[in-house]
Coordinates of C-alpha atoms and ligand atoms in Angstrom, one line a residue:
X22 CA 104.7 77.8 103.0
X23 CA 106.4 81.0 101.8
X24 CA 108.7 80.7 98.8
X25 CA 112.3 79.9 99.4
X26 CA 115.0 82.1 98.0
X27 CA 118.5 80.9 97.3
X28 CA 121.4 83.2 96.8
X29 CA 124.8 82.1 95.5
X30 CA 127.0 85.2 95.7
X31 CA 129.4 86.5 98.3
X32 CA 127.8 89.4 100.2
X33 CA 128.6 93.0 101.0
X34 CA 128.7 95.2 103.9
X35 CA 125.9 97.7 104.3
X36 CA 128.3 100.5 103.5
X37 CA 129.6 98.8 100.4
X38 CA 126.1 98.2 99.2
X39 CA 125.8 101.9 98.5
X40 CA 128.7 101.9 96.2
X41 CA 127.1 99.4 93.8
X42 CA 126.1 100.4 90.4
X43 CA 123.0 98.2 91.0
X44 CA 122.2 99.6 94.3
X45 CA 118.5 100.6 93.9
X46 CA 118.7 103.4 96.5
X47 CA 122.0 105.2 96.5
X48 CA 122.8 106.6 99.9
X49 CA 120.4 109.2 101.0
X50 CA 118.8 109.2 97.5
X51 CA 120.1 112.7 96.9
X52 CA 118.4 114.3 99.9
X53 CA 117.8 118.0 99.4
X54 CA 116.3 119.9 102.2
X55 CA 114.2 123.0 101.9
X56 CA 116.5 124.7 104.4
X57 CA 120.3 124.6 105.0
X58 CA 119.5 122.5 108.1
X59 CA 118.9 118.9 107.2
X60 CA 115.3 118.2 108.1
X61 CA 113.6 114.9 108.7
X62 CA 116.7 112.7 108.6
X63 CA 114.4 109.9 109.9
X64 CA 110.8 109.5 108.9
X65 CA 108.5 112.1 110.6
X66 CA 106.3 110.8 113.5
X67 CA 103.2 112.3 115.1
X68 CA 99.5 112.8 114.7
X69 CA 97.1 114.4 112.2
X70 CA 93.3 114.7 112.7
X71 CA 92.2 114.0 109.1
X72 CA 91.5 110.2 108.9
X73 CA 89.5 110.4 112.2
X74 CA 87.8 113.8 112.4
X75 CA 88.1 115.2 108.8
X76 CA 86.7 118.7 108.9
X77 CA 85.1 118.2 112.4
X78 CA 88.2 119.6 114.0
X79 CA 88.7 122.2 116.8
X80 CA 91.2 123.3 119.4
X81 CA 89.8 121.1 122.1
X82 CA 90.2 118.0 119.9
X83 CA 93.7 118.8 118.9
X84 CA 94.7 119.6 122.5
X85 CA 93.1 116.4 123.7
X86 CA 95.0 114.3 121.2
X87 CA 98.3 116.1 122.0
X88 CA 97.7 115.5 125.7
X89 CA 96.9 111.8 124.9
X90 CA 100.2 111.5 122.9
X91 CA 102.0 112.6 126.1
X92 CA 99.9 110.6 128.6
X93 CA 100.1 107.3 126.6
X94 CA 103.9 107.7 126.4
X95 CA 103.7 107.8 122.6
X96 CA 105.2 111.4 122.5
X97 CA 108.2 110.3 124.4
X98 CA 108.7 107.5 121.9
X99 CA 108.9 109.9 119.0
X100 CA 105.3 110.7 118.0
X101 CA 105.9 114.4 118.4
X102 CA 104.4 116.4 115.4
X103 CA 100.8 117.4 115.8
X104 CA 99.3 118.5 112.5
X105 CA 96.0 120.3 112.0
X106 CA 94.6 119.3 108.6
X107 CA 92.1 121.1 106.3
X108 CA 89.2 123.3 107.5
X109 CA 91.0 125.3 110.2
X110 CA 90.5 128.6 108.5
X111 CA 87.6 130.8 107.4
X112 CA 86.5 130.9 103.8
X113 CA 88.3 134.1 102.9
X114 CA 91.5 136.0 103.6
X115 CA 91.5 139.3 105.5
X116 CA 92.0 142.7 103.9
X117 CA 95.8 142.3 104.0
X118 CA 95.6 138.9 102.3
X119 CA 96.4 136.9 105.4
X120 CA 94.8 133.6 106.2
X121 CA 92.1 133.9 109.0
X122 CA 91.9 131.3 111.7
X123 CA 88.3 130.1 112.3
X124 CA 88.1 131.3 115.9
X125 CA 84.8 129.4 116.5
X126 CA 87.0 126.3 116.1
X127 CA 90.3 127.6 117.4
X128 CA 89.3 130.3 119.9
X129 CA 92.9 131.0 121.1
X130 CA 94.3 131.1 117.5
X131 CA 97.2 129.3 116.0
X132 CA 100.1 131.0 117.7
X133 CA 98.6 129.9 121.0
X134 CA 98.3 126.4 119.7
X135 CA 101.9 126.3 118.6
X136 CA 103.0 127.5 122.1
X137 CA 100.8 124.9 123.8
X138 CA 102.3 122.1 121.7
X139 CA 105.9 123.4 122.1
X140 CA 105.4 123.6 125.9
X141 CA 104.5 119.9 125.8
X142 CA 107.7 119.1 123.9
X143 CA 105.7 118.6 120.7
X144 CA 106.0 120.1 117.3
X145 CA 103.3 122.0 115.4
X146 CA 102.1 121.1 111.9
X147 CA 99.6 122.8 109.7
X148 CA 97.8 122.0 106.4
X149 CA 97.7 124.3 103.4
X150 CA 97.3 123.7 99.7
X151 CA 99.6 124.7 96.7
X152 CA 96.5 125.4 94.6
X153 CA 93.9 128.2 94.7
X154 CA 91.7 126.3 97.2
X155 CA 92.3 123.5 99.6
X156 CA 90.5 120.2 98.9
X157 CA 87.7 121.4 101.1
X158 CA 87.6 124.7 99.3
X159 CA 89.2 127.0 101.9
X160 CA 91.7 129.6 100.6
X161 CA 94.7 127.9 99.2
X162 CA 98.2 129.4 98.9
X163 CA 98.4 129.1 95.1
X164 CA 97.5 131.5 92.3
X165 CA 93.8 131.8 91.5
X166 CA 92.3 129.9 88.6
X167 CA 93.0 132.0 85.5
X168 CA 96.3 133.4 87.0
X169 CA 97.3 136.1 89.4
X170 CA 99.4 136.4 92.5
X171 CA 100.0 133.5 94.8
X172 CA 100.3 133.7 98.6
X173 CA 103.2 131.3 99.1
X174 CA 105.6 133.8 100.7
X175 CA 102.9 135.5 102.8
X176 CA 101.5 132.2 104.1
X177 CA 105.0 130.9 104.9
X178 CA 105.7 134.0 106.9
X179 CA 102.4 133.6 108.7
X180 CA 103.2 130.0 109.6
X181 CA 106.7 131.0 110.7
X182 CA 105.2 133.7 113.0
X183 CA 103.0 130.9 114.6
X184 CA 106.2 128.8 115.1
X185 CA 104.9 126.1 112.8
X186 CA 107.4 123.2 112.3
X187 CA 105.8 121.2 109.6
X188 CA 103.7 122.1 106.6
X189 CA 101.5 119.6 104.8
X190 CA 101.1 121.1 101.4
X191 CA 98.3 119.5 99.5
X192 CA 97.7 119.8 95.7
X193 CA 94.0 120.3 95.1
X194 CA 92.7 123.0 92.7
X195 CA 96.1 123.9 91.3
X196 CA 95.8 126.2 88.3
X197 CA 97.6 125.0 85.1
X198 CA 98.5 128.0 83.0
X199 CA 97.9 127.6 79.3
X200 CA 100.7 126.0 77.3
X201 CA 102.1 124.3 80.5
X202 CA 101.8 120.7 81.3
X203 CA 100.2 119.7 84.6
X204 CA 103.5 118.2 85.7
X205 CA 105.4 121.5 85.0
X206 CA 102.7 123.5 86.8
X207 CA 103.0 121.3 89.9
X208 CA 106.7 121.4 89.7
X209 CA 106.8 125.2 89.6
X210 CA 104.2 125.5 92.4
X211 CA 106.0 123.2 94.8
X212 CA 109.4 124.9 94.0
X213 CA 107.8 128.2 94.9
X214 CA 106.3 126.7 98.1
X215 CA 109.7 125.4 99.1
X216 CA 111.4 128.7 98.3
X217 CA 108.8 130.6 100.4
X218 CA 109.3 128.2 103.3
X219 CA 113.1 128.6 103.1
X220 CA 112.8 132.4 103.0
X221 CA 110.5 132.5 105.9
X222 CA 113.5 132.2 108.2
X223 CA 112.1 129.2 110.0
X224 CA 112.9 125.5 109.4
X225 CA 109.7 123.8 108.4
X226 CA 109.4 120.3 107.2
X227 CA 107.6 120.2 103.8
X228 CA 105.2 117.3 103.3
X229 CA 104.3 117.6 99.6
X230 CA 101.3 115.9 98.0
X231 CA 102.2 116.5 94.4
X232 CA 102.7 112.9 93.3
X233 CA 99.3 111.9 94.6
X234 CA 97.7 114.1 91.9
X235 CA 99.4 112.0 89.2
X236 CA 98.7 108.5 90.5
X237 CA 97.2 106.0 88.0
X238 CA 96.9 102.6 89.5
X239 CA 99.6 100.8 91.5
X240 CA 102.4 100.9 89.0
X241 CA 101.6 104.4 87.9
X242 CA 102.3 106.3 84.7
X243 CA 105.2 108.3 83.3
X244 CA 104.1 111.6 84.9
X245 CA 103.8 110.0 88.3
X246 CA 107.3 108.8 88.1
X247 CA 108.5 112.2 86.8
X248 CA 107.0 113.9 89.8
X249 CA 108.5 111.3 92.1
X250 CA 111.8 112.1 90.5
X251 CA 111.7 115.7 91.5
X252 CA 109.5 116.0 94.6
X253 CA 112.4 115.1 96.9
X254 CA 114.4 118.1 95.7
X255 CA 112.3 120.2 98.0
X256 CA 110.1 118.0 100.1
X257 CA 111.2 115.8 103.0
X258 CA 108.2 113.5 102.5
X259 CA 105.5 113.1 99.9
X260 CA 102.1 111.5 99.5
X261 CA 102.2 109.4 96.4
X262 CA 98.6 108.3 96.2
X263 CA 95.2 107.5 97.6
X264 CA 94.1 108.5 101.1
X265 CA 93.9 105.8 103.7
X266 CA 90.2 105.1 104.3
X267 CA 88.8 107.5 106.8
X268 CA 86.8 106.6 110.0
X269 CA 83.0 106.6 109.5
X270 CA 81.3 107.3 112.8
X271 CA 78.0 106.1 111.2
X272 CA 79.6 102.7 110.5
X273 CA 82.6 102.4 112.8
X274 CA 82.9 98.6 112.3
X275 CA 83.6 99.0 108.5
X276 CA 86.8 97.3 107.7
X277 CA 89.7 99.5 106.6
X278 CA 92.1 96.6 106.0
X279 CA 91.8 96.8 102.2
X280 CA 92.9 100.4 102.3
X281 CA 96.0 99.5 104.4
X282 CA 96.9 96.8 101.8
X283 CA 96.1 99.2 98.9
X284 CA 98.4 102.0 100.2
X285 CA 101.1 99.5 101.1
X286 CA 100.6 98.2 97.6
X287 CA 101.6 101.3 95.8
X288 CA 104.3 102.3 98.3
X289 CA 106.3 99.1 98.3
X290 CA 107.8 99.6 94.9
X291 CA 109.2 103.0 95.5
X292 CA 112.1 102.4 97.8
X293 CA 114.7 103.9 95.3
X294 CA 113.3 107.4 96.1
X295 CA 113.8 107.1 99.9
X296 CA 116.7 108.1 102.1
X297 CA 117.5 110.4 105.0
X298 CA 115.5 113.6 104.4
X299 CA 113.3 112.0 101.7
X300 CA 110.4 109.7 102.6
X301 CA 107.6 108.0 100.6
X302 CA 104.4 108.5 102.6
X303 CA 101.7 105.9 102.2
X304 CA 99.5 108.0 104.5
X305 CA 98.4 107.7 108.1
X306 CA 98.7 104.9 110.6
X307 CA 95.2 103.9 111.6
X308 CA 96.4 100.9 113.7
X309 CA 94.4 100.6 116.9
X310 CA 91.5 102.6 115.4
X311 CA 88.1 101.2 114.4
X312 CA 88.2 99.1 111.2
X313 CA 91.3 97.1 111.9
X314 CA 91.7 94.0 114.0
X315 CA 94.7 93.6 116.3
X316 CA 96.6 91.5 113.7
X317 CA 95.8 94.1 111.0
X318 CA 96.9 96.9 113.2
X319 CA 100.2 95.1 113.8
X320 CA 100.6 94.5 110.1
X321 CA 100.2 98.2 109.3
X322 CA 102.8 99.2 111.9
X323 CA 105.2 96.4 110.6
X324 CA 104.8 97.2 106.9
X325 CA 105.1 100.9 107.5
X326 CA 108.3 100.4 109.6
X327 CA 109.8 98.1 106.9
X328 CA 109.2 100.8 104.3
X329 CA 110.7 103.6 106.5
X330 CA 107.3 105.4 106.2
X331 CA 106.3 108.3 108.3
X332 CA 104.6 107.2 111.5
X333 CA 101.7 109.6 111.7
X334 CA 98.7 108.5 113.6
X335 CA 95.3 109.6 112.6
X336 CA 92.9 108.4 115.2
X337 CA 91.4 109.4 118.5
X338 CA 94.5 108.7 120.6
X339 CA 92.6 108.3 123.9
X340 CA 90.5 105.5 122.3
X341 CA 93.2 103.4 120.7
X342 CA 92.7 99.7 121.4
X343 CA 95.2 98.2 123.9
X344 CA 96.7 96.0 121.2
X345 CA 96.9 98.9 118.8
X346 CA 98.6 101.1 121.4
X347 CA 101.1 98.3 122.2
X348 CA 101.9 97.9 118.5
X349 CA 102.3 101.6 117.9
X350 CA 104.4 102.0 121.1
X351 CA 106.7 99.0 120.4
X352 CA 110.1 100.6 120.7
X353 CA 111.8 97.8 118.6
X354 CA 109.4 98.6 115.7
X355 CA 109.9 102.3 116.1
X356 CA 113.7 101.8 116.0
X357 CA 113.3 99.8 112.8
X358 CA 111.2 102.6 111.2
X359 CA 113.7 105.2 112.3
X360 CA 116.8 103.4 111.3
X361 CA 119.4 106.1 110.5
X362 CA 120.5 104.5 107.2
X363 CA 117.0 105.3 105.9
X364 CA 116.9 102.6 103.3
X365 CA 113.4 101.5 102.5
X366 CA 112.8 97.8 102.6
X367 CA 111.8 95.9 99.5
X368 CA 109.5 93.0 98.7
X369 CA 111.9 90.2 97.9
X370 CA 109.3 87.5 97.4
X371 CA 105.6 87.4 97.0
X372 CA 102.7 85.1 96.1
X373 CA 99.0 85.2 96.7
X374 CA 99.4 84.4 100.4
X375 CA 102.8 85.7 101.6
X376 CA 105.0 88.7 101.0
X377 CA 108.5 88.7 102.4
X378 CA 110.2 92.1 102.8
X379 CA 113.8 92.8 103.6
X380 CA 115.3 96.0 104.9
X381 CA 119.1 96.5 105.4
X382 CA 119.9 98.4 108.6
X383 CA 122.6 100.8 109.6
X384 CA 124.5 98.4 111.9
X385 CA 124.6 95.6 109.3
X386 CA 121.5 93.8 110.6
X387 CA 118.8 92.8 108.2
X388 CA 115.1 93.1 109.1
X389 CA 112.8 90.6 107.6
X390 CA 109.0 90.7 107.6
X391 CA 106.4 88.2 106.5
X392 CA 102.9 89.4 105.7
X393 CA 100.3 86.7 105.8
X394 CA 97.5 88.0 103.5
X395 CA 95.3 84.9 104.2
X396 CA 92.7 84.9 106.9
X397 CA 94.2 81.9 108.7
X398 CA 97.4 81.3 110.7
X399 CA 100.2 79.8 108.6
X400 CA 103.6 78.3 109.4
X401 CA 106.4 80.2 107.8
X402 CA 109.8 79.1 106.8
X403 CA 112.3 81.7 105.4
X404 CA 115.7 80.3 104.6
X405 CA 118.4 82.7 105.4
X406 CA 119.7 82.6 101.9
X407 CA 116.2 83.8 100.8
X408 CA 117.0 87.1 102.4
X409 CA 120.5 87.3 101.0
X410 CA 122.5 85.7 103.9
X411 CA 124.5 82.9 102.4
X412 CA 127.3 80.6 103.4
X413 CA 126.6 81.0 107.1
X414 CA 128.8 78.9 109.3
X415 CA 126.8 79.9 112.4
X416 CA 123.6 81.6 111.3
X417 CA 121.9 84.6 112.7
X418 CA 120.6 86.0 116.0
X419 CA 116.9 86.6 115.3
X420 CA 115.0 89.0 117.5
X421 CA 111.2 88.8 117.1
X422 CA 110.4 92.5 117.1
X423 CA 106.8 91.9 118.4
X424 CA 107.8 89.9 121.5
X425 CA 111.4 90.9 121.9
X426 CA 112.5 87.3 122.2
X427 CA 115.7 86.2 120.7
X428 CA 116.9 82.9 119.3
X429 CA 119.7 81.5 117.1
X430 CA 118.6 80.6 113.6
X431 CA 120.8 78.4 111.5
X432 CA 119.2 77.3 108.2
X433 CA 115.8 79.1 108.1
X434 CA 113.7 81.4 110.1
X435 CA 110.5 79.5 111.1
X436 CA 107.4 80.5 113.0
X437 CA 103.7 81.0 112.8
X438 CA 102.0 84.2 111.5
X439 CA 98.3 84.7 112.2
X440 CA 95.9 85.6 109.5
X441 CA 96.4 89.2 108.3
X442 CA 99.3 89.6 110.6
X443 CA 102.9 90.4 109.9
X444 CA 105.9 88.8 111.7
X445 CA 109.0 90.9 111.9
X446 CA 112.5 89.8 112.9
X447 CA 115.8 91.6 113.2
X448 CA 118.6 89.4 112.1
X449 CA 122.1 89.9 113.2
X450 CA 124.2 87.6 111.0
X451 CA 127.0 85.5 112.6
X452 CA 129.6 83.9 110.3
X453 CA 127.7 84.6 107.1
X454 CA 129.1 86.0 103.9
X455 CA 128.2 89.7 103.4
X456 CA 124.5 90.1 102.4
X457 CA 123.6 90.3 98.8
X458 CA 120.3 91.7 97.5
X459 CA 118.2 88.6 96.6
X460 CA 114.7 88.2 95.3
X461 CA 112.2 89.3 92.7
X462 CA 112.6 91.9 90.1
X463 CA 109.3 93.7 89.6
X464 CA 108.2 95.6 86.6
X465 CA 105.2 97.0 84.7
X466 CA 101.9 95.9 86.2
X467 CA 103.7 94.7 89.4
X468 CA 104.6 91.6 87.6
X469 CA 107.9 89.6 88.1
X470 CA 110.8 89.0 85.7
X471 CA 110.7 85.2 85.3
X472 CA 113.3 82.9 83.8
X473 CA 110.7 80.1 83.5
X474 CA 112.2 78.5 80.4
X475 CA 108.7 77.9 79.0
X476 CA 109.3 79.9 75.9
X477 CA 112.8 78.6 75.2
X478 CA 116.0 77.9 77.0
X479 CA 117.2 81.0 78.8
X480 CA 114.0 82.9 78.0
X481 CA 113.0 85.7 80.4
X482 CA 109.3 86.7 80.5
X483 CA 107.0 88.6 82.8
X484 CA 104.7 86.6 85.0
X485 CA 102.6 86.9 88.1
X486 CA 104.8 86.9 91.1
X487 CA 105.0 83.5 92.7
X488 CA 108.1 83.6 94.9
X489 CA 109.4 80.5 93.0
X490 CA 113.1 80.0 92.3
X491 CA 112.7 81.1 88.6
X492 CA 111.9 84.6 90.0
X493 CA 114.8 84.7 92.5
X494 CA 117.5 87.0 91.2
X495 CA 120.7 88.2 92.9
X496 CA 122.0 91.7 92.4
X497 CA 125.8 91.4 92.1
X498 CA 128.5 93.7 93.2
X499 CA 129.8 93.1 89.7
X500 CA 126.7 94.7 88.1
X501 CA 125.4 91.3 87.1
X502 CA 121.8 90.2 87.6
X503 CA 121.9 86.4 88.2
X504 CA 119.2 83.8 88.3
X505 CA 120.1 80.2 89.1
X506 CA 123.8 81.1 88.5
X507 CA 123.2 82.4 85.0
X508 CA 123.5 86.1 84.0
X509 CA 120.8 88.3 82.5
X510 CA 122.4 88.9 79.0
X511 CA 121.6 90.6 75.8
X512 CA 121.1 88.1 73.0
X513 CA 120.1 88.3 69.4
X514 CA 117.8 91.0 68.2
X515 CA 118.1 92.7 71.6
X516 CA 116.1 90.0 73.3
X517 CA 117.4 89.4 76.8
X518 CA 118.1 85.9 78.0
X519 CA 119.9 83.9 80.7
X520 CA 123.3 82.8 79.6
X521 CA 126.7 81.8 81.1
X522 CA 128.3 84.6 83.0
X523 CA 131.5 85.7 81.5
X524 CA 134.4 87.2 83.4
X525 CA 135.5 88.9 80.1
X526 CA 132.9 91.4 79.0
X527 CA 134.4 91.5 75.5
X528 CA 133.5 87.8 75.1
X529 CA 130.0 88.2 76.5
X530 CA 128.9 91.8 76.3
X531 CA 125.6 92.9 77.6
X532 CA 125.7 91.5 81.1
X533 CA 126.4 94.7 83.1
X534 CA 123.4 96.6 84.3
X535 CA 122.9 99.7 86.4
X536 CA 119.7 100.7 88.2
X537 CA 119.0 104.3 87.9
X538 CA 117.0 106.4 90.4
X539 CA 114.1 106.6 87.9
X540 CA 113.9 102.8 88.0
X541 CA 115.5 102.1 84.6
X542 CA 117.8 99.1 84.2
X543 CA 120.4 100.3 81.8
X544 CA 122.7 97.9 79.9
X545 CA 126.2 99.2 79.9
X546 CA 127.4 98.5 76.4
X547 CA 124.4 99.6 74.4
X548 CA 123.1 102.2 76.9
X549 CA 119.7 100.8 76.2
X550 CA 116.9 99.9 78.7
X551 CA 115.4 96.7 79.9
X552 CA 111.8 96.8 78.6
X553 CA 108.8 94.7 79.7
X554 CA 106.5 93.4 77.0
X555 CA 103.0 94.9 76.9
X556 CA 100.6 93.4 79.4
X557 CA 98.5 92.2 76.4
X558 CA 101.4 90.1 75.2
X559 CA 102.4 88.2 78.3
X560 CA 104.3 85.5 76.6
X561 CA 106.7 87.9 74.9
X562 CA 110.2 88.1 76.1
X563 CA 112.0 91.0 77.8
X564 CA 114.1 93.0 75.4
X565 CA 116.3 96.1 75.2
X566 CA 114.9 99.2 73.7
X567 CA 115.9 102.8 73.6
X568 CA 115.6 104.4 77.0
X569 CA 112.5 106.6 77.1
X570 CA 111.5 109.3 79.6
X571 CA 110.1 107.5 82.7
X572 CA 108.4 104.8 80.7
X573 CA 106.5 102.5 83.0
X574 CA 107.6 99.4 81.0
X575 CA 111.2 100.5 81.7
X576 CA 110.7 101.0 85.4
X577 CA 112.0 98.2 87.8
X578 CA 112.0 97.6 91.5
X579 CA 114.9 95.5 92.7
X580 CA 115.6 93.5 95.9
X581 CA 117.8 95.1 98.6
Ligands
GAL610 C1 93.3 115.2 100.8 C2 94.5 114.6 101.6 C3 94.0 114.3 102.9 C4 93.4 115.5 103.6 C5 92.3 116.1 102.7 C6 91.9 117.5 103.3 O1 93.8 115.6 99.5 O2 95.0 113.5 100.9 O3 95.0 113.7 103.7 O4 94.5 116.4 103.8 O5 92.8 116.4 101.4 O6 90.9 118.1 102.5

């Protein structure tokens, strides 16, 4: 059985949620588009060749997949941006410094391809690299190693002349000038890319790969978080990490499930960076492609939709399995992914078997997903208060997004989820208090803040996530973090503890917290940051320390 969550606070409207000091993702998370036109107000959708064809790409394959997007009906459902990835050009620029299309692969050239796609009602995406060479060592847009002129402006103009709508700007082989940090070099490069795109005169969505070049494990390091902090100033979406496992024609049956879970794993904690015009990108959808079962394909679509992730297929569209095609074409799931509020869902409860995600939606509904990591079917039971719906006189209308069936739920959402599958419901509350973010608070090492009482009354430590009640927090409108009715408070020696909540801050200071966009939980009176103990000292208690610069032990993911 999945863990129960119990919330005790009155709830808020979706709109009011954004006003909260503790709201983990303020509205739109400061979207800043490359152009004056707001771009990608909902997560981009489409197709890219990489995870299926890699460098074995040509015009016929791109056209065939574009045609298949149309004939399957996926294009009409929103999968509209067709992106040609690495290896489309020749190994050197021409005498004028322009990129040269490999006409053995693309005999009609790129302007023709753009026209072809546009005539089908599709958009045209292309791959380049902000470094000196692409990952496959074709000419990049960036300055050569050792320094010199870059080609950002020239390449952006060339793309504009081909009527490109979307640029995937990778970050291989980026030159780091002496005396500059790698992070600063990437920041300068991507700023220059964005400026070039803006000045090209054509609106082009920028998919930036910068963060992926700083990833260190699932929780990441300081630089990774620094890059995540600025990448949305210019990019509409960004890759944060590892590639999804590519198709291997020599071993097509090789499972790719662990890659889906791995990419989901690092993306699930980053919701605070997402909002309209700013999307975390855990890489391509390979649902319906070799290497995933029907259940696993459904899970990828469901998890990506809960996380407001780009829906970019990377497969042979004409060969998608029927179950995969059904999952990818499920209009209820697409609507969830594309919800106009653009709030990324959060993991509110997890243990070794289940993960429960919640996503607040524009119309006040709450989506809830249950991932069953185990290989066998399990009964699930998610009490409404577990997902922040309390004091319901009636309950909620629950729409099963896979089947479209609806039913009234009063106490708990129940059902069965197959092994490796993910159930998703859209709940429309009836007669409940306004929803309040409820669930686990996750920190360094993807461990959970736990009020287990094992090291003293009121002690708060870090522990493996269990979904148990001692990890079930509520994020109050009053800036309080509560567990079992008690407040996260600053005690002696700046050790934090659970204590009676006070209505009078002067009597009990140190109970007001704000969650910053960089993930820090800042205590109001001291201005200091909640800090997790070192992984090597798991029994140590959480404490306040001076706020550092993107310290991983001061980065927290909160429920929504
Ligand atoms: C990787 C990128 C892949 C693909 C590849 C092309 O860095 O993550 O999605 O674009 O480069 O060489």
